Short mmCIF file of C-alpha atoms in Angstrom, two decimals:
data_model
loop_
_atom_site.label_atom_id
_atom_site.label_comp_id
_atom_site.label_asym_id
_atom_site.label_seq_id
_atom_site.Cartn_x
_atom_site.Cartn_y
_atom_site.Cartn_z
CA UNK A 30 -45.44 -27.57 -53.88
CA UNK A 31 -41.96 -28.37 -54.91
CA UNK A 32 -38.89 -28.86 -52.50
CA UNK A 33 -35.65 -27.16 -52.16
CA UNK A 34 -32.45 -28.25 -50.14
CA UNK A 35 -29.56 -26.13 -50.18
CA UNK A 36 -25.97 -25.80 -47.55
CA UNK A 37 -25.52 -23.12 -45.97
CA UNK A 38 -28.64 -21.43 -45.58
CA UNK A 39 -28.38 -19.38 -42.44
CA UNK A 40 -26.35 -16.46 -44.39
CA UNK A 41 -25.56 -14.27 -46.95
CA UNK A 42 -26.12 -16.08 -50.09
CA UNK A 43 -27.94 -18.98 -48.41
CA UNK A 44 -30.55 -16.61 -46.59
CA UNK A 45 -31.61 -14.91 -49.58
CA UNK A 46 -31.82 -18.27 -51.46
CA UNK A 47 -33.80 -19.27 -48.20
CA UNK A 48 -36.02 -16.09 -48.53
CA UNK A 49 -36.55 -15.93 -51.77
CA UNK A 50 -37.96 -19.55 -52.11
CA UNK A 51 -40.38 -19.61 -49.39
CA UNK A 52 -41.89 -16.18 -50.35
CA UNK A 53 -42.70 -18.42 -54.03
CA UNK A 54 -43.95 -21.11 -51.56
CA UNK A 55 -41.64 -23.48 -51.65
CA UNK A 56 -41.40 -25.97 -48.76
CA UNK A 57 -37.42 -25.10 -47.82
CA UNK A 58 -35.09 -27.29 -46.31
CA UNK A 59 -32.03 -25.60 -44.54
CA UNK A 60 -29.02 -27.20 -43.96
CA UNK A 61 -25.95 -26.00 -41.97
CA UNK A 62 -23.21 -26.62 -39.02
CA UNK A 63 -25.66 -24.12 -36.61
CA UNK A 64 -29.16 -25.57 -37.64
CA UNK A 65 -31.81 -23.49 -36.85
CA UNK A 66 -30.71 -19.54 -36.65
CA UNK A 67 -32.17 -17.17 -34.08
CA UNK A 68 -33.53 -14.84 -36.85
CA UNK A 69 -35.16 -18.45 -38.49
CA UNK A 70 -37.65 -18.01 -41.18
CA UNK A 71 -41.39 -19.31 -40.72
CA UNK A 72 -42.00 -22.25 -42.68
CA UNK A 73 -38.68 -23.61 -43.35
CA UNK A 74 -37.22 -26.46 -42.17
CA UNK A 75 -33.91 -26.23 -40.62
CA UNK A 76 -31.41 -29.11 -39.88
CA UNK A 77 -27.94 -29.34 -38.25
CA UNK A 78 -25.35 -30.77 -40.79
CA UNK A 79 -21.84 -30.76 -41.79
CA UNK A 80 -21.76 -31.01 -45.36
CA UNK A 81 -17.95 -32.07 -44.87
CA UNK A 82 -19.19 -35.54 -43.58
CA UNK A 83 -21.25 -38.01 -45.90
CA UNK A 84 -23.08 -39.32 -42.30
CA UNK A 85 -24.13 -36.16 -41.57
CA UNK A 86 -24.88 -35.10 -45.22
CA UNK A 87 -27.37 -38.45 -45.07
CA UNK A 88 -29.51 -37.78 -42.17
CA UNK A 89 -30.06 -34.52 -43.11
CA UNK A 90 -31.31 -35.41 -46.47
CA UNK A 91 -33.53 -38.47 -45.43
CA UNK A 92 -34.61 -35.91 -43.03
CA UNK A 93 -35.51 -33.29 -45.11
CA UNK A 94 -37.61 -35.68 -47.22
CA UNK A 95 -39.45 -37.42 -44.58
CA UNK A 96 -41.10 -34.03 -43.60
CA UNK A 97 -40.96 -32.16 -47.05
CA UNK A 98 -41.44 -34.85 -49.49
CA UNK A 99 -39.44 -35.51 -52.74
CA UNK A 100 -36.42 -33.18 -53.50
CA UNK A 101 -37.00 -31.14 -56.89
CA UNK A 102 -33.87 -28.41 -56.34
CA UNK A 103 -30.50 -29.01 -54.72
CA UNK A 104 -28.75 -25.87 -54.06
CA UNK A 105 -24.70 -26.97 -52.74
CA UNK A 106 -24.28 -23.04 -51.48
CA UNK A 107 -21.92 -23.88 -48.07
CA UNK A 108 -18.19 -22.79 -48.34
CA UNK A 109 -15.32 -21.16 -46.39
CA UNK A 110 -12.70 -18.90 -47.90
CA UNK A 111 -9.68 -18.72 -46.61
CA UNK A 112 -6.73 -16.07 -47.62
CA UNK A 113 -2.87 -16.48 -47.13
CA UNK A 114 0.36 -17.54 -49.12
CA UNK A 115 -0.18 -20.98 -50.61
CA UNK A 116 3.31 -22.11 -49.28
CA UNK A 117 1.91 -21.26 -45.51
CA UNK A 118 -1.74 -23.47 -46.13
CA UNK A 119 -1.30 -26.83 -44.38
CA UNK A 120 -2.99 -29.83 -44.81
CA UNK A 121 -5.78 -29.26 -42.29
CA UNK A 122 -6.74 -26.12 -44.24
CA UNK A 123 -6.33 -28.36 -47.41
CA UNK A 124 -8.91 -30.70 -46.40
CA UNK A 125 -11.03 -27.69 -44.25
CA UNK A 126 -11.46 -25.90 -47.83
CA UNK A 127 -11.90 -28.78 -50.48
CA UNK A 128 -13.89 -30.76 -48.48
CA UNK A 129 -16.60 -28.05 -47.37
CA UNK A 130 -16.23 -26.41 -51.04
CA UNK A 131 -15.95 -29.25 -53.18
CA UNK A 132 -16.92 -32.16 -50.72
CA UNK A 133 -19.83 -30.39 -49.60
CA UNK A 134 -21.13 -30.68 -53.02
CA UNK A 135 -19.61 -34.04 -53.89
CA UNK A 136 -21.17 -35.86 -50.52
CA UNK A 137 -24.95 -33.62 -51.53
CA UNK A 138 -25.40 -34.90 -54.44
CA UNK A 139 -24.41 -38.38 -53.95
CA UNK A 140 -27.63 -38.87 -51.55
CA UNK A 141 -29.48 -36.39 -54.09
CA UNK A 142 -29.13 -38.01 -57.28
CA UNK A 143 -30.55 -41.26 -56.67
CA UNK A 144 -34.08 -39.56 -55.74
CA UNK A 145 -34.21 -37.58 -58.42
CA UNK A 146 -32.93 -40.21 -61.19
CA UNK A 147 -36.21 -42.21 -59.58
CA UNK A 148 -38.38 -39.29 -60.33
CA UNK A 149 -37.33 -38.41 -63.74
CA UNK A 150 -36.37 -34.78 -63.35
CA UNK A 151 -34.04 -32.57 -61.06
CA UNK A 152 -32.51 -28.98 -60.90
CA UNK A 153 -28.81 -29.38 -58.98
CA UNK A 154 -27.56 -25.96 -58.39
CA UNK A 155 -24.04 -25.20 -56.72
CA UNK A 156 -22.87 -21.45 -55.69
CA UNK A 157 -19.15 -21.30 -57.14
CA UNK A 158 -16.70 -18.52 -57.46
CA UNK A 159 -15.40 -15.67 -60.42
CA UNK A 160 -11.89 -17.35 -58.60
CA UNK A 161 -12.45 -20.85 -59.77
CA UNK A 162 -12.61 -19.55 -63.14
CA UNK A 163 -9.59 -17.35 -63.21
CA UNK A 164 -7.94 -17.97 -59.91
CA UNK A 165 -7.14 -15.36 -57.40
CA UNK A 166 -3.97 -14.29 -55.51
CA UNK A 167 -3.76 -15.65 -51.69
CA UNK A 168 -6.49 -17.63 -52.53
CA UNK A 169 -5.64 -20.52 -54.28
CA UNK A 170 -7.03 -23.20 -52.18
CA UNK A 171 -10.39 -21.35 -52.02
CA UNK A 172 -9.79 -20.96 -56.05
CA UNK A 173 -8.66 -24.51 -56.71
CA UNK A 174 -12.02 -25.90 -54.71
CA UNK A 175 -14.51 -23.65 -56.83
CA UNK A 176 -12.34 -24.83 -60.01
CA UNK A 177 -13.57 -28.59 -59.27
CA UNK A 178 -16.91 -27.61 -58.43
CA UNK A 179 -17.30 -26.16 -61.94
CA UNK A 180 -15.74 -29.27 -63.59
CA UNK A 181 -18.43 -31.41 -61.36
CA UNK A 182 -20.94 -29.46 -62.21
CA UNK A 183 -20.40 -29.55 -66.32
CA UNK A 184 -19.83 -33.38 -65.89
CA UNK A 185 -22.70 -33.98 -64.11
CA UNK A 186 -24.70 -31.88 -66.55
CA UNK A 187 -23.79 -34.60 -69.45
CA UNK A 188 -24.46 -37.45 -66.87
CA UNK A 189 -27.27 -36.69 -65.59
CA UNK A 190 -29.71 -34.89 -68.70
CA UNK A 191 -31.41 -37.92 -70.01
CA UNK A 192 -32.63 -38.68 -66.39
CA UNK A 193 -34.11 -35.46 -66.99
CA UNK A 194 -32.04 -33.57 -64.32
CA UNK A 195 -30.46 -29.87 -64.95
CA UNK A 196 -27.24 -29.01 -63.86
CA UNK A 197 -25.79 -25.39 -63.31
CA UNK A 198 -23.91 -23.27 -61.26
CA UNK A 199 -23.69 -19.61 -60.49
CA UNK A 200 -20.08 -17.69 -60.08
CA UNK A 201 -20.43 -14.92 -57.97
CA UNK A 202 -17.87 -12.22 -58.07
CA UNK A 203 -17.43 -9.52 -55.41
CA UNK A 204 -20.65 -9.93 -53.13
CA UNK A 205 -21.64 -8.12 -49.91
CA UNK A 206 -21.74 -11.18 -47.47
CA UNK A 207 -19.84 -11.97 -44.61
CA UNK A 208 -16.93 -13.63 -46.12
CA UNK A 209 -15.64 -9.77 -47.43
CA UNK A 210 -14.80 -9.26 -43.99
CA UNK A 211 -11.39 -10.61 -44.50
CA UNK A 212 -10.73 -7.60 -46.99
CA UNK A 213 -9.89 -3.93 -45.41
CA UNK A 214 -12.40 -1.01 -46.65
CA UNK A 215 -9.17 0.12 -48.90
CA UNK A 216 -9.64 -3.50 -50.58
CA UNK A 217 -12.88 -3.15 -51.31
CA UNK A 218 -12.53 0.35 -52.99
CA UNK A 219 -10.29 -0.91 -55.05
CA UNK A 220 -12.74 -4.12 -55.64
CA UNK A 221 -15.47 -1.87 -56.81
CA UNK A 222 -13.17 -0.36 -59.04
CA UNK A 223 -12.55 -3.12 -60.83
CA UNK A 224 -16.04 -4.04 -61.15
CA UNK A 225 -17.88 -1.97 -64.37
CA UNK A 226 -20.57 -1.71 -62.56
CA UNK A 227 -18.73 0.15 -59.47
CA UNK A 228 -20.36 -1.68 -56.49
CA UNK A 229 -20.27 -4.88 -54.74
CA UNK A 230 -23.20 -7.11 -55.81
CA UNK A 231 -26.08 -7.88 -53.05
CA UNK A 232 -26.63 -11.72 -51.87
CA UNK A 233 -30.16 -11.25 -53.48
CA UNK A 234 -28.77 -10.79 -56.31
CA UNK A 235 -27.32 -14.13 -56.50
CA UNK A 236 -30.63 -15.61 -55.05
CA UNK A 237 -32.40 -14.55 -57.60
CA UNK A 238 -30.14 -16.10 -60.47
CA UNK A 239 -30.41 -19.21 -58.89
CA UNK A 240 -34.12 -18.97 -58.92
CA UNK A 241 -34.29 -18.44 -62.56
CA UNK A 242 -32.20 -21.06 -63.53
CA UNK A 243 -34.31 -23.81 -61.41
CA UNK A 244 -36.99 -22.64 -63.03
CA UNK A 245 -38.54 -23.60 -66.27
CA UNK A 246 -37.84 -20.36 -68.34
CA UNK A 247 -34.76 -22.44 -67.94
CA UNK A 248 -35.49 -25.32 -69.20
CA UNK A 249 -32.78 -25.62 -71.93
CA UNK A 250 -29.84 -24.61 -69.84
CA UNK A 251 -27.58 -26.87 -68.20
CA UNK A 252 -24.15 -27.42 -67.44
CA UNK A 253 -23.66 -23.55 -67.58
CA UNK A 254 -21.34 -21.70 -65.19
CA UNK A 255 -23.24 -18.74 -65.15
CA UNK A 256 -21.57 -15.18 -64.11
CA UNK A 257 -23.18 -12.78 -61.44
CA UNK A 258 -20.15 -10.36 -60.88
CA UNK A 259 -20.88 -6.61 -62.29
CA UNK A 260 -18.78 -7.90 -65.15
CA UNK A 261 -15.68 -8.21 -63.42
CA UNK A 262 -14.18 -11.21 -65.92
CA UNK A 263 -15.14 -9.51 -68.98
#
């Protein structure tokens, strides 16, 4: 039965990643600031953890594998967004937003790697943004942190293949989780407009990207930033 870890796992994205998985029978490992949820799914493993701090990040992991065994997918899903003028951000936000977005997955796969470069094989999957491709008004911290998490991920990809380990992320674009809430209903028309598809995507939707591409009908991908956004960027 193989293992998944993944950030952020009590919501939106993270919750139908967490779904999703056990359903296939995966032993799950949930990570996040809240640990275990009120609404927690049977069978997974939850575990308080600030992916922001490399302690925390540590005794989560070893914790995860001393009750769910060897780690075969890493999914780095945990972020914040936050909106405003760039000249206003400060240097908390700075570090609040890079070091959750890009940190998060940074201090993850530092105490991932080594297991799986032991094993011989590996998915690493990280949940970026449509923004870090293109970048996005009043959000360019949020933007500039999913920009490095692509670049991590596509140099990791080339580092890490001949230890047999995949490495991919997916780039949502306008999804119906809770971090739309900062965006009146007039926004979101307009969003959906924009989209060809005319609708905000579903977290499941993601989910179930993320599923293929650990999988091995995707074997030969890696180092892919792969679009989920109603083709939004085309």
């Amino acid at each position: 039965m193989s293992h998944l870890i993944i950030s952020g796992g009590t919501r939106g994205i993270g919750k139908s990643c967490v779904k999703l998985f056990a359903e296939q029978g995966y032993k799950v490992s949930s990570l996040s600031r809240f640990g275990k949820p009120e609404d927690a799914i049977e069978g997974v493993s939850y575990f308080q953890c600030d992916v922001k701090k490399p302690k925390d990040v540590a005794a989560a992991v070893n914790a995860a594998i001393e009750e769910n065994g060897s780690i075969d997918v890493l999914i780095s899903n945990a972020g914040i967004s936050v909106v405003g003028l760039a000249q206003d951000m400060g240097i908390k936000v700075y570090r609040d937003v890079m070091d959750t977005n890009f940190g998060g997955l940074f201090n993850l796969t530092n105490e991932v790697i080594p297991h799986m470069v032991r094993q011989g094989h590996g998915v690493i999957l990280a949940v970026s943004s449509m923004w870090g491709q293109i970048g996005a008004s009043c959000e360019a911290l949020y933007s500039a942190s999913k920009g490095a998490v692509d670049a991590y991920v596509k140099s990791l990809a080339k580092e890490l293949g001949p230890s047999g380990i995949r490495v991919n992320a997916v780039s949502p674009g306008v999804i119906d989780t809770d971090m739309m809430n900062v965006y009146t209903d007039e926004d979101k028309v307009v969003l959906c407009e924009e989209t060809p598809e005319g609708r905000l995507g579903a977290p499941e939707e993601v989910a179930e990207t993320l599923f293929f591409l650990q999988s091995d009908k995707a074997s030969f991908i890696t180092g892919q930033i792969i679009g989920v956004n109603g083709g939004f960027l085309i």
